[in-house]
């Protein structure tokens, strides 16, 4: 997870106007984009070619269209949420960590990712309770991490457009897909923010990363300057 000290919610002063659906679809990637200092209001990100190349290398390893297409399809159809959705039912049904891990090993022989996810999630829930930061309910947990996958879908579509790997309308197709799925699943920006946050802490555990992820969540959901605060969801 990249941290930066650049101004938050940076707008593109030359951005052409977009319709409401596209505006809201872009904002599905707000928390993801903020951590990379992307523009909040345009398809273009505002990042240099070198920075775009780094982002693509981290996201898809090879900067070619067929490989990127596989990643887009993965994020649309499956993503990290497929593993999370299996894990969360086990996490909520068994609170003893050793018994939970034994249950996972019994059902999913050789799959260590679920065990690590449970550990990361358990550590995070302990952290927010001890530090009295935010509340994560069972409903939030069961709602899952769709916004984590789709936030990255939006960001990757924007980066790929800027890098010349996607045409403008093709990039918007992916972004609008993310917007539509989120409108079908979530009732407000805060639900989207929690869904993205849960996905982030699953992939980036540890107290320092927890603190940074929570900081972006609170800024995105509470700052008067946040587009989520200014733009009504739905």
Coordinates of N, CA and C in Angstrom, one line a residue:
X1 N 0.8 -1.2 0.0 CA 0.0 0.0 0.0 C 0.9 1.2 0.0
X2 N 0.6 2.1 -1.0 CA 1.4 3.3 -1.1 C 0.9 4.4 -0.2
X3 N 1.7 5.1 0.5 CA 1.3 6.3 1.3 C 1.9 7.5 0.6
X4 N 1.1 8.6 0.6 CA 1.7 9.9 0.1 C 1.2 11.0 0.9
X5 N 1.9 12.1 0.8 CA 1.5 13.3 1.6 C 0.9 14.4 0.7
X6 N 0.5 14.0 -0.5 CA 0.0 15.0 -1.4 C -1.4 15.4 -1.0
X7 N -1.9 16.5 -1.5 CA -3.3 17.0 -1.1 C -4.3 16.0 -1.4
X8 N -5.3 15.9 -0.6 CA -6.4 14.9 -0.8 C -7.4 15.4 -1.8
X9 N -8.1 14.5 -2.4 CA -9.3 14.8 -3.3 C -8.9 15.8 -4.3
X10 N -7.8 15.5 -5.1 CA -7.3 16.4 -6.1 C -8.1 16.3 -7.4
X11 N -8.6 17.5 -7.8 CA -9.5 17.5 -9.0 C -8.8 17.9 -10.2
X12 N -9.2 17.4 -11.3 CA -8.7 17.8 -12.6 C -9.4 19.1 -13.1
X13 N -8.6 20.2 -13.2 CA -9.3 21.4 -13.5 C -9.8 21.5 -15.0
X14 N -9.3 20.6 -15.8 CA -9.7 20.5 -17.2 C -10.6 19.4 -17.6
X15 N -11.1 18.7 -16.6 CA -12.0 17.6 -16.8 C -13.2 17.9 -17.6
X16 N -13.6 17.2 -18.6 CA -14.9 17.5 -19.3 C -16.0 17.0 -18.4
X17 N -17.2 17.5 -18.5 CA -18.3 17.1 -17.7 C -18.7 15.7 -18.0
X18 N -19.2 14.9 -17.0 CA -19.7 13.6 -17.3 C -21.1 13.5 -16.7
X19 N -21.8 12.5 -17.1 CA -23.2 12.3 -16.6 C -23.1 11.7 -15.2
X20 N -24.2 11.7 -14.5 CA -24.3 11.3 -13.1 C -23.8 9.9 -12.9
X21 N -24.3 9.0 -13.8 CA -23.9 7.6 -13.6 C -22.3 7.4 -13.7
X22 N -21.7 8.1 -14.6 CA -20.3 8.0 -14.8 C -19.6 8.7 -13.6
X23 N -20.1 9.8 -13.1 CA -19.5 10.5 -12.0 C -19.5 9.5 -10.8
X24 N -20.6 8.9 -10.5 CA -20.7 8.0 -9.4 C -19.9 6.7 -9.6
X25 N -19.8 6.2 -10.8 CA -19.0 5.1 -11.1 C -17.5 5.3 -10.8
X26 N -17.1 6.5 -11.2 CA -15.7 6.9 -11.0 C -15.4 6.9 -9.5
X27 N -16.4 7.3 -8.7 CA -16.1 7.4 -7.2 C -16.1 6.1 -6.5
X28 N -16.5 5.0 -7.2 CA -16.3 3.7 -6.6 C -14.9 3.5 -6.3
X29 N -14.0 4.0 -7.1 CA -12.6 3.9 -6.9 C -11.9 5.0 -6.1
X30 N -12.7 5.8 -5.3 CA -12.2 6.9 -4.6 C -11.1 6.5 -3.6
X31 N -11.3 5.5 -2.7 CA -10.3 5.1 -1.7 C -9.1 4.5 -2.4
X32 N -9.3 3.8 -3.5 CA -8.1 3.2 -4.2 C -7.3 4.3 -4.9
X33 N -8.0 5.3 -5.5 CA -7.4 6.4 -6.2 C -6.7 7.3 -5.3
X34 N -7.3 7.6 -4.2 CA -6.7 8.5 -3.2 C -5.3 8.1 -2.8
X35 N -5.1 6.8 -2.6 CA -3.8 6.2 -2.2 C -2.8 6.3 -3.3
X36 N -3.2 6.6 -4.5 CA -2.3 6.7 -5.6 C -2.3 8.2 -6.1
X37 N -3.0 9.1 -5.4 CA -3.1 10.5 -5.8 C -3.7 10.7 -7.2
X38 N -4.7 10.0 -7.5 CA -5.4 10.1 -8.8 C -6.4 11.3 -8.7
X39 N -6.6 11.9 -9.8 CA -7.7 12.9 -9.9 C -9.0 12.2 -9.4
X40 N -9.9 12.9 -8.8 CA -11.2 12.4 -8.4 C -12.3 12.5 -9.4
X41 N -12.2 13.4 -10.4 CA -13.3 13.8 -11.2 C -13.1 13.5 -12.7
X42 N -12.2 12.7 -13.1 CA -11.9 12.5 -14.5 C -11.5 11.1 -14.8
X43 N -11.6 10.7 -16.1 CA -11.2 9.4 -16.5 C -9.6 9.3 -16.4
X44 N -9.0 10.4 -16.8 CA -7.5 10.4 -16.7 C -7.1 10.6 -15.2
X45 N -6.0 10.0 -14.9 CA -5.6 9.9 -13.4 C -4.8 11.1 -13.0
X46 N -4.0 11.7 -14.0 CA -3.1 12.8 -13.6 C -1.7 12.4 -13.3
X47 N -1.4 11.1 -13.4 CA -0.1 10.6 -13.0 C 0.8 10.5 -14.2
X48 N 2.1 10.5 -14.0 CA 3.1 10.4 -15.0 C 3.1 9.0 -15.7
X49 N 3.7 8.9 -16.8 CA 3.9 7.6 -17.5 C 4.7 6.7 -16.6
X50 N 5.7 7.1 -16.0 CA 6.5 6.3 -15.1 C 5.7 5.7 -14.0
X51 N 4.8 6.6 -13.4 CA 4.0 6.2 -12.3 C 2.9 5.2 -12.7
X52 N 2.4 5.4 -13.9 CA 1.4 4.5 -14.5 C 2.0 3.1 -14.8
X53 N 3.2 3.1 -15.3 CA 3.9 1.9 -15.5 C 4.2 1.1 -14.3
X54 N 4.5 1.8 -13.2 CA 4.7 1.1 -11.9 C 3.4 0.5 -11.4
X55 N 2.3 1.3 -11.6 CA 1.0 0.8 -11.1 C 0.6 -0.5 -11.9
X56 N 0.8 -0.5 -13.2 CA 0.5 -1.6 -14.1 C 1.4 -2.8 -13.7
X57 N 2.6 -2.6 -13.5 CA 3.5 -3.7 -13.1 C 3.1 -4.4 -11.9
X58 N 2.7 -3.6 -10.9 CA 2.2 -4.2 -9.6 C 0.9 -4.9 -9.8
X59 N 0.0 -4.4 -10.7 CA -1.3 -4.9 -10.8 C -1.4 -6.1 -11.7
X60 N -0.6 -6.1 -12.8 CA -0.8 -7.2 -13.8 C 0.5 -7.8 -14.3
X61 N 1.6 -7.3 -13.7 CA 3.0 -7.9 -14.0 C 3.4 -7.5 -15.4
X62 N 2.6 -7.8 -16.5 CA 3.0 -7.5 -17.8 C 2.1 -6.5 -18.4
X63 N 2.6 -5.5 -19.1 CA 1.8 -4.4 -19.6 C 1.4 -4.7 -21.0
X64 N 0.6 -5.7 -21.2 CA 0.0 -6.0 -22.5 C -1.5 -6.2 -22.4
X65 N -2.2 -5.9 -23.4 CA -3.7 -5.9 -23.4 C -4.3 -7.3 -23.1
X66 N -3.8 -8.4 -23.7 CA -4.4 -9.7 -23.3 C -4.3 -10.0 -21.8
X67 N -3.2 -9.8 -21.2 CA -3.0 -10.1 -19.8 C -3.9 -9.2 -18.9
X68 N -4.0 -7.9 -19.3 CA -4.8 -7.0 -18.6 C -6.3 -7.4 -18.7
X69 N -6.7 -7.9 -19.9 CA -8.0 -8.3 -20.0 C -8.4 -9.5 -19.1
X70 N -7.4 -10.4 -18.8 CA -7.7 -11.4 -17.9 C -7.9 -10.9 -16.5
X71 N -7.1 -9.9 -16.1 CA -7.3 -9.3 -14.8 C -8.7 -8.6 -14.7
X72 N -9.0 -7.8 -15.7 CA -10.4 -7.2 -15.7 C -11.5 -8.2 -15.5
X73 N -11.4 -9.3 -16.2 CA -12.4 -10.3 -16.1 C -12.4 -11.0 -14.7
X74 N -11.2 -11.2 -14.2 CA -11.1 -11.7 -12.8 C -11.8 -10.8 -11.8
X75 N -11.5 -9.5 -11.9 CA -12.1 -8.6 -11.0 C -13.6 -8.5 -11.1
X76 N -14.1 -8.5 -12.4 CA -15.5 -8.5 -12.6 C -16.3 -9.7 -12.1
X77 N -15.7 -10.9 -12.3 CA -16.5 -12.1 -12.1 C -16.2 -12.8 -10.8
X78 N -15.0 -12.6 -10.3 CA -14.5 -13.4 -9.1 C -13.8 -12.6 -8.1
X79 N -12.6 -12.1 -8.4 CA -11.9 -11.2 -7.5 C -11.5 -11.9 -6.2
X80 N -11.0 -11.1 -5.3 CA -10.7 -11.6 -3.9 C -11.9 -12.0 -3.2
X81 N -13.1 -11.4 -3.6 CA -14.3 -11.7 -2.8 C -14.7 -13.1 -2.9
X82 N -14.3 -13.9 -3.9 CA -14.6 -15.3 -4.0 C -14.1 -16.1 -2.8
X83 N -12.8 -15.8 -2.5 CA -12.2 -16.4 -1.3 C -12.8 -15.9 0.0
X84 N -13.0 -14.6 0.0 CA -13.5 -13.9 1.2 C -14.9 -14.5 1.6
X85 N -15.8 -14.7 0.6 CA -17.1 -15.2 0.8 C -17.1 -16.6 1.4
X86 N -16.2 -17.4 1.0 CA -16.0 -18.7 1.6 C -15.5 -18.6 3.0
X87 N -14.5 -17.8 3.2 CA -13.9 -17.6 4.5 C -14.9 -17.0 5.6
X88 N -15.7 -16.0 5.2 CA -16.4 -15.3 6.2 C -17.5 -16.1 6.9
X89 N -18.1 -17.1 6.2 CA -19.0 -18.0 6.9 C -18.4 -18.8 8.0
X90 N -17.2 -19.3 7.7 CA -16.4 -20.0 8.7 C -15.9 -19.1 9.8
X91 N -15.5 -17.9 9.5 CA -15.1 -17.0 10.5 C -16.2 -16.7 11.5
X92 N -17.4 -16.5 11.0 CA -18.5 -16.1 11.9 C -19.1 -17.3 12.6
X93 N -18.9 -18.5 12.1 CA -19.5 -19.6 12.7 C -18.6 -20.2 13.8
X94 N -17.3 -19.9 13.8 CA -16.4 -20.5 14.8 C -15.5 -19.4 15.3
X95 N -15.6 -19.0 16.6 CA -14.8 -17.9 17.1 C -13.5 -18.3 17.7
X96 N -13.3 -19.6 18.0 CA -12.1 -20.1 18.5 C -11.1 -20.2 17.3
X97 N -10.0 -19.5 17.4 CA -9.1 -19.5 16.3 C -8.5 -20.8 15.9
X98 N -8.1 -21.6 16.9 CA -7.5 -23.0 16.6 C -8.6 -23.9 15.9
X99 N -9.8 -23.9 16.5 CA -10.9 -24.7 15.9 C -11.2 -24.2 14.5
X100 N -11.2 -22.9 14.3 CA -11.6 -22.3 13.0 C -10.5 -22.8 12.0
X101 N -9.3 -22.7 12.3 CA -8.2 -23.1 11.4 C -8.3 -24.6 11.1
X102 N -8.6 -25.4 12.1 CA -8.7 -26.8 11.9 C -9.9 -27.1 10.9
X103 N -11.0 -26.3 11.1 CA -12.1 -26.5 10.2 C -11.8 -26.2 8.8
X104 N -11.1 -25.1 8.6 CA -10.7 -24.7 7.3 C -9.8 -25.7 6.6
X105 N -8.8 -26.2 7.4 CA -7.9 -27.2 6.8 C -8.6 -28.5 6.5
X106 N -9.7 -28.8 7.3 CA -10.4 -30.0 7.0 C -11.2 -29.9 5.7
X107 N -11.8 -28.7 5.5 CA -12.6 -28.5 4.3 C -11.9 -28.1 3.1
X108 N -10.8 -27.4 3.3 CA -10.0 -26.8 2.1 C -8.5 -27.2 2.2
X109 N -8.3 -28.4 2.1 CA -6.9 -29.0 2.2 C -6.0 -28.2 1.3
X110 N -4.9 -27.7 1.9 CA -3.8 -27.0 1.1 C -4.1 -25.6 0.8
X111 N -5.2 -25.1 1.2 CA -5.6 -23.6 1.0 C -5.3 -22.8 2.2
X112 N -4.1 -22.2 2.3 CA -3.7 -21.4 3.4 C -4.2 -20.0 3.4
X113 N -4.7 -19.6 2.3 CA -5.2 -18.2 2.2 C -6.3 -17.9 3.1
X114 N -7.2 -18.8 3.2 CA -8.4 -18.6 4.1 C -7.9 -18.5 5.6
X115 N -7.0 -19.3 6.0 CA -6.5 -19.1 7.3 C -5.8 -17.8 7.6
X116 N -5.0 -17.3 6.6 CA -4.4 -16.0 6.8 C -5.4 -14.9 6.8
X117 N -6.4 -15.0 5.9 CA -7.5 -14.0 5.9 C -8.2 -14.0 7.3
X118 N -8.5 -15.1 7.8 CA -9.1 -15.1 9.2 C -8.2 -14.5 10.2
X119 N -6.9 -14.7 10.2 CA -6.0 -14.1 11.1 C -6.0 -12.6 10.9
X120 N -5.9 -12.2 9.7 CA -5.8 -10.7 9.4 C -7.1 -10.0 9.9
X121 N -8.2 -10.7 9.6 CA -9.5 -10.1 10.0 C -9.7 -10.0 11.5
X122 N -9.3 -11.1 12.1 CA -9.4 -11.2 13.6 C -8.5 -10.1 14.2
X123 N -7.3 -10.0 13.7 CA -6.4 -8.9 14.2 C -7.0 -7.5 14.1
X124 N -7.6 -7.3 12.9 CA -8.2 -6.0 12.6 C -9.3 -5.7 13.6
X125 N -10.2 -6.7 13.8 CA -11.4 -6.4 14.7 C -10.9 -6.2 16.1
X126 N -9.9 -6.9 16.5 CA -9.3 -6.6 17.9 C -8.7 -5.2 17.9
X127 N -8.0 -4.8 16.8 CA -7.4 -3.5 16.8 C -8.4 -2.4 16.9
X128 N -9.5 -2.4 16.1 CA -10.5 -1.3 16.1 C -11.2 -1.3 17.4
X129 N -11.4 -2.5 18.1 CA -12.1 -2.5 19.3 C -11.2 -1.9 20.4
X130 N -10.0 -2.2 20.4 CA -9.0 -1.7 21.5 C -8.8 -0.2 21.3
X131 N -8.8 0.2 20.0 CA -8.5 1.6 19.8 C -9.7 2.5 19.6
X132 N -10.9 1.9 19.6 CA -12.1 2.6 19.5 C -12.1 3.5 18.3
X133 N -11.8 3.0 17.1 CA -11.7 3.8 15.9 C -13.0 3.8 15.1
X134 N -13.4 2.6 14.6 CA -14.6 2.5 13.8 C -15.4 1.2 14.2
X135 N -16.6 1.1 13.8 CA -17.4 -0.1 14.1 C -17.6 -0.9 12.8
X136 N -17.3 -2.2 12.9 CA -17.6 -3.1 11.8 C -18.6 -4.2 12.4
X137 N -19.7 -4.2 11.8 CA -20.8 -5.1 12.3 C -20.8 -6.4 11.5
X138 N -21.5 -7.4 12.0 CA -21.7 -8.7 11.3 C -22.3 -8.4 9.9
X139 N -23.1 -7.4 9.8 CA -23.7 -7.1 8.5 C -22.6 -6.6 7.5
X140 N -21.7 -5.8 8.0 CA -20.6 -5.3 7.2 C -19.7 -6.5 6.7
X141 N -19.5 -7.4 7.7 CA -18.7 -8.6 7.3 C -19.4 -9.4 6.2
X142 N -20.6 -9.6 6.4 CA -21.4 -10.5 5.5 C -21.6 -9.8 4.1
X143 N -21.6 -8.5 4.1 CA -21.7 -7.7 2.9 C -20.5 -7.9 2.0
X144 N -19.3 -8.2 2.6 CA -18.2 -8.6 1.8 C -17.3 -7.5 1.3
X145 N -16.4 -7.9 0.3 CA -15.4 -7.0 -0.1 C -15.5 -6.7 -1.6
X146 N -16.8 -6.7 -2.1 CA -17.0 -6.4 -3.5 C -16.4 -5.1 -3.9
X147 N -16.5 -4.1 -3.0 CA -16.0 -2.7 -3.4 C -14.5 -2.7 -3.4
X148 N -13.8 -3.6 -2.8 CA -12.3 -3.8 -2.9 C -12.0 -4.2 -4.3
X149 N -12.6 -5.2 -4.8 CA -12.4 -5.6 -6.2 C -12.8 -4.6 -7.2
X150 N -13.9 -4.0 -7.0 CA -14.4 -3.1 -8.0 C -13.7 -1.7 -7.9
X151 N -13.3 -1.3 -6.8 CA -12.4 -0.1 -6.7 C -11.2 -0.3 -7.5
X152 N -10.6 -1.5 -7.4 CA -9.4 -1.7 -8.2 C -9.7 -1.8 -9.7
X153 N -10.9 -2.4 -10.0 CA -11.3 -2.4 -11.4 C -11.4 -1.0 -12.0
X154 N -11.9 -0.1 -11.2 CA -12.0 1.3 -11.7 C -10.7 1.9 -11.9
X155 N -9.8 1.8 -10.9 CA -8.5 2.3 -10.9 C -7.6 1.7 -12.1
X156 N -7.7 0.4 -12.3 CA -7.0 -0.2 -13.3 C -7.5 0.2 -14.7
X157 N -8.8 0.4 -14.9 CA -9.3 0.9 -16.1 C -8.8 2.3 -16.4
X158 N -8.7 3.1 -15.4 CA -8.2 4.5 -15.6 C -6.8 4.5 -16.0
X159 N -6.0 3.7 -15.3 CA -4.6 3.6 -15.6 C -4.3 3.1 -17.0
X160 N -5.1 2.0 -17.3 CA -4.9 1.4 -18.6 C -5.3 2.4 -19.8
X161 N -6.3 3.2 -19.5 CA -6.7 4.2 -20.5 C -5.5 5.2 -20.6
X162 N -5.0 5.7 -19.5 CA -3.9 6.7 -19.6 C -2.7 6.2 -20.3
X163 N -2.5 4.9 -20.1 CA -1.3 4.2 -20.6 C -1.4 3.9 -22.1
X164 N -2.6 4.0 -22.6 CA -2.9 3.7 -24.0 C -3.3 2.3 -24.3
X165 N -3.6 1.5 -23.3 CA -4.0 0.1 -23.4 C -5.5 -0.1 -23.6
X166 N -6.3 0.9 -23.2 CA -7.7 0.8 -23.4 C -8.2 2.1 -24.1
X167 N -9.2 2.0 -25.0 CA -9.8 3.1 -25.6 C -10.8 3.8 -24.6
X168 N -11.1 5.0 -24.8 CA -11.9 5.7 -23.8 C -13.2 5.0 -23.4
X169 N -14.0 4.6 -24.5 CA -15.3 4.0 -24.2 C -15.1 2.6 -23.6
X170 N -14.0 1.9 -23.9 CA -13.8 0.6 -23.3 C -13.5 0.8 -21.8
X171 N -12.7 1.8 -21.5 CA -12.4 2.1 -20.0 C -13.7 2.4 -19.3
X172 N -14.6 3.2 -19.9 CA -15.8 3.6 -19.3 C -16.7 2.4 -19.1
X173 N -16.6 1.4 -20.0 CA -17.5 0.2 -19.9 C -17.2 -0.5 -18.5
X174 N -15.9 -0.7 -18.2 CA -15.5 -1.3 -17.0 C -15.9 -0.5 -15.8
X175 N -15.7 0.8 -15.9 CA -16.0 1.7 -14.7 C -17.5 1.7 -14.5
X176 N -18.3 1.8 -15.5 CA -19.8 1.8 -15.4 C -20.3 0.4 -14.9
X177 N -19.6 -0.6 -15.2 CA -20.0 -2.0 -14.7 C -19.8 -1.9 -13.1
X178 N -18.7 -1.3 -12.7 CA -18.4 -1.2 -11.2 C -19.5 -0.4 -10.5
X179 N -19.9 0.7 -11.2 CA -20.9 1.5 -10.6 C -22.3 0.8 -10.5
X180 N -22.6 0.1 -11.6 CA -23.9 -0.6 -11.6 C -23.9 -1.7 -10.5
X181 N -22.9 -2.5 -10.4 CA -22.8 -3.6 -9.4 C -22.9 -3.0 -7.9
X182 N -22.2 -1.9 -7.7 CA -22.3 -1.3 -6.4 C -23.6 -0.7 -6.0
X183 N -24.3 -0.1 -7.0 CA -25.7 0.4 -6.8 C -26.6 -0.7 -6.4
X184 N -26.4 -1.9 -7.0 CA -27.2 -3.1 -6.7 C -26.9 -3.7 -5.4
X185 N -25.7 -3.4 -4.8 CA -25.3 -4.1 -3.6 C -25.3 -3.3 -2.4
X186 N -24.9 -2.0 -2.5 CA -24.7 -1.1 -1.4 C -25.8 0.0 -1.3
X187 N -26.0 0.5 -0.1 CA -27.0 1.5 0.1 C -26.4 2.9 0.3
X188 N -25.1 3.0 0.5 CA -24.5 4.3 0.8 C -23.0 4.2 0.6
X189 N -22.4 5.4 0.5 CA -20.9 5.4 0.3 C -20.2 4.7 1.5
X190 N -20.7 4.9 2.7 CA -20.1 4.3 3.9 C -20.0 2.8 3.8
X191 N -21.1 2.2 3.3 CA -21.0 0.7 3.0 C -20.0 0.3 2.0
X192 N -19.8 1.1 1.0 CA -18.8 0.9 0.0 C -17.4 1.1 0.6
X193 N -17.3 2.1 1.5 CA -16.0 2.3 2.1 C -15.6 1.2 3.0
X194 N -16.6 0.7 3.8 CA -16.2 -0.4 4.7 C -15.9 -1.7 3.9
X195 N -16.6 -1.9 2.8 CA -16.3 -3.1 1.9 C -14.9 -3.0 1.4
X196 N -14.5 -1.8 0.9 CA -13.1 -1.6 0.4 C -12.1 -1.8 1.6
X197 N -12.4 -1.2 2.7 CA -11.5 -1.3 3.9 C -11.3 -2.7 4.3
X198 N -12.3 -3.5 4.3 CA -12.2 -4.9 4.7 C -11.3 -5.7 3.7
X199 N -11.4 -5.4 2.4 CA -10.6 -6.0 1.4 C -9.1 -5.6 1.6
X200 N -8.9 -4.3 1.9 CA -7.6 -3.8 2.1 C -6.9 -4.4 3.3
X201 N -7.6 -4.5 4.4 CA -6.9 -5.1 5.6 C -6.6 -6.6 5.4
X202 N -7.4 -7.3 4.6 CA -7.2 -8.7 4.3 C -5.9 -8.9 3.6
X203 N -5.6 -7.9 2.7 CA -4.4 -8.0 1.9 C -3.2 -7.3 2.5
X204 N -3.4 -6.3 3.4 CA -2.3 -5.6 4.0 C -2.5 -5.5 5.5
X205 N -2.1 -6.7 6.2 CA -2.3 -6.7 7.6 C -1.2 -5.9 8.3
X206 N -1.4 -5.8 9.6 CA -0.5 -5.1 10.5 C -1.0 -3.8 11.0
X207 N -0.6 -3.4 12.2 CA -1.1 -2.2 12.8 C -0.9 -0.9 12.0
X208 N 0.3 -0.8 11.4 CA 0.6 0.4 10.6 C -0.4 0.5 9.4
X209 N -0.6 -0.6 8.7 CA -1.4 -0.6 7.6 C -2.9 -0.5 8.0
X210 N -3.3 -1.0 9.1 CA -4.6 -0.8 9.6 C -4.9 0.7 9.8
X211 N -3.9 1.4 10.5 CA -4.1 2.8 10.7 C -4.3 3.6 9.4
X212 N -3.4 3.3 8.5 CA -3.5 4.0 7.2 C -4.8 3.7 6.5
X213 N -5.2 2.5 6.5 CA -6.5 2.1 5.8 C -7.7 2.8 6.4
X214 N -7.7 2.9 7.8 CA -8.8 3.5 8.5 C -8.7 5.0 8.2
X215 N -7.5 5.6 8.1 CA -7.4 7.0 7.9 C -8.1 7.4 6.5
X216 N -7.8 6.6 5.5 CA -8.4 6.9 4.2 C -9.9 6.7 4.2
X217 N -10.4 5.7 5.0 CA -11.8 5.4 5.1 C -12.5 6.6 5.8
X218 N -11.9 7.1 6.9 CA -12.6 8.2 7.6 C -12.5 9.5 6.8
X219 N -11.4 9.8 6.1 CA -11.3 11.0 5.2 C -12.4 10.9 4.1
X220 N -12.5 9.7 3.5 CA -13.4 9.6 2.4 C -14.9 9.7 2.8
X221 N -15.2 9.2 4.0 CA -16.6 9.2 4.5 C -17.0 10.4 5.3
X222 N -16.0 11.1 5.9 CA -16.3 12.2 6.8 C -15.8 13.6 6.4
X223 N -14.8 13.7 5.7 CA -14.2 15.0 5.3 C -15.2 15.8 4.5
X224 N -15.4 17.1 4.8 CA -16.3 17.9 4.0 C -15.8 18.1 2.6
X225 N -14.5 17.8 2.3 CA -14.0 18.0 1.0 C -14.1 16.7 0.2
X226 N -14.5 15.6 0.8 CA -14.6 14.3 0.1 C -15.8 14.3 -0.9
X227 N -15.5 13.8 -2.1 CA -16.6 13.7 -3.1 C -17.7 12.8 -2.6
X228 N -17.4 11.8 -1.7 CA -18.5 11.0 -1.2 C -19.4 11.8 -0.3
X229 N -18.9 12.8 0.4 CA -19.7 13.6 1.3 C -20.5 14.6 0.4
X230 N -19.9 15.1 -0.7 CA -20.6 16.1 -1.5 C -21.6 15.5 -2.5
X231 N -21.4 14.2 -2.9 CA -22.2 13.6 -3.9 C -23.1 12.5 -3.3
X232 N -24.4 12.7 -3.4 CA -25.3 11.7 -2.8 C -25.2 10.4 -3.6
X233 N -25.2 9.3 -2.9 CA -25.1 8.0 -3.5 C -26.5 7.5 -4.0
X234 N -26.5 6.9 -5.2 CA -27.7 6.2 -5.7 C -28.2 6.9 -6.9

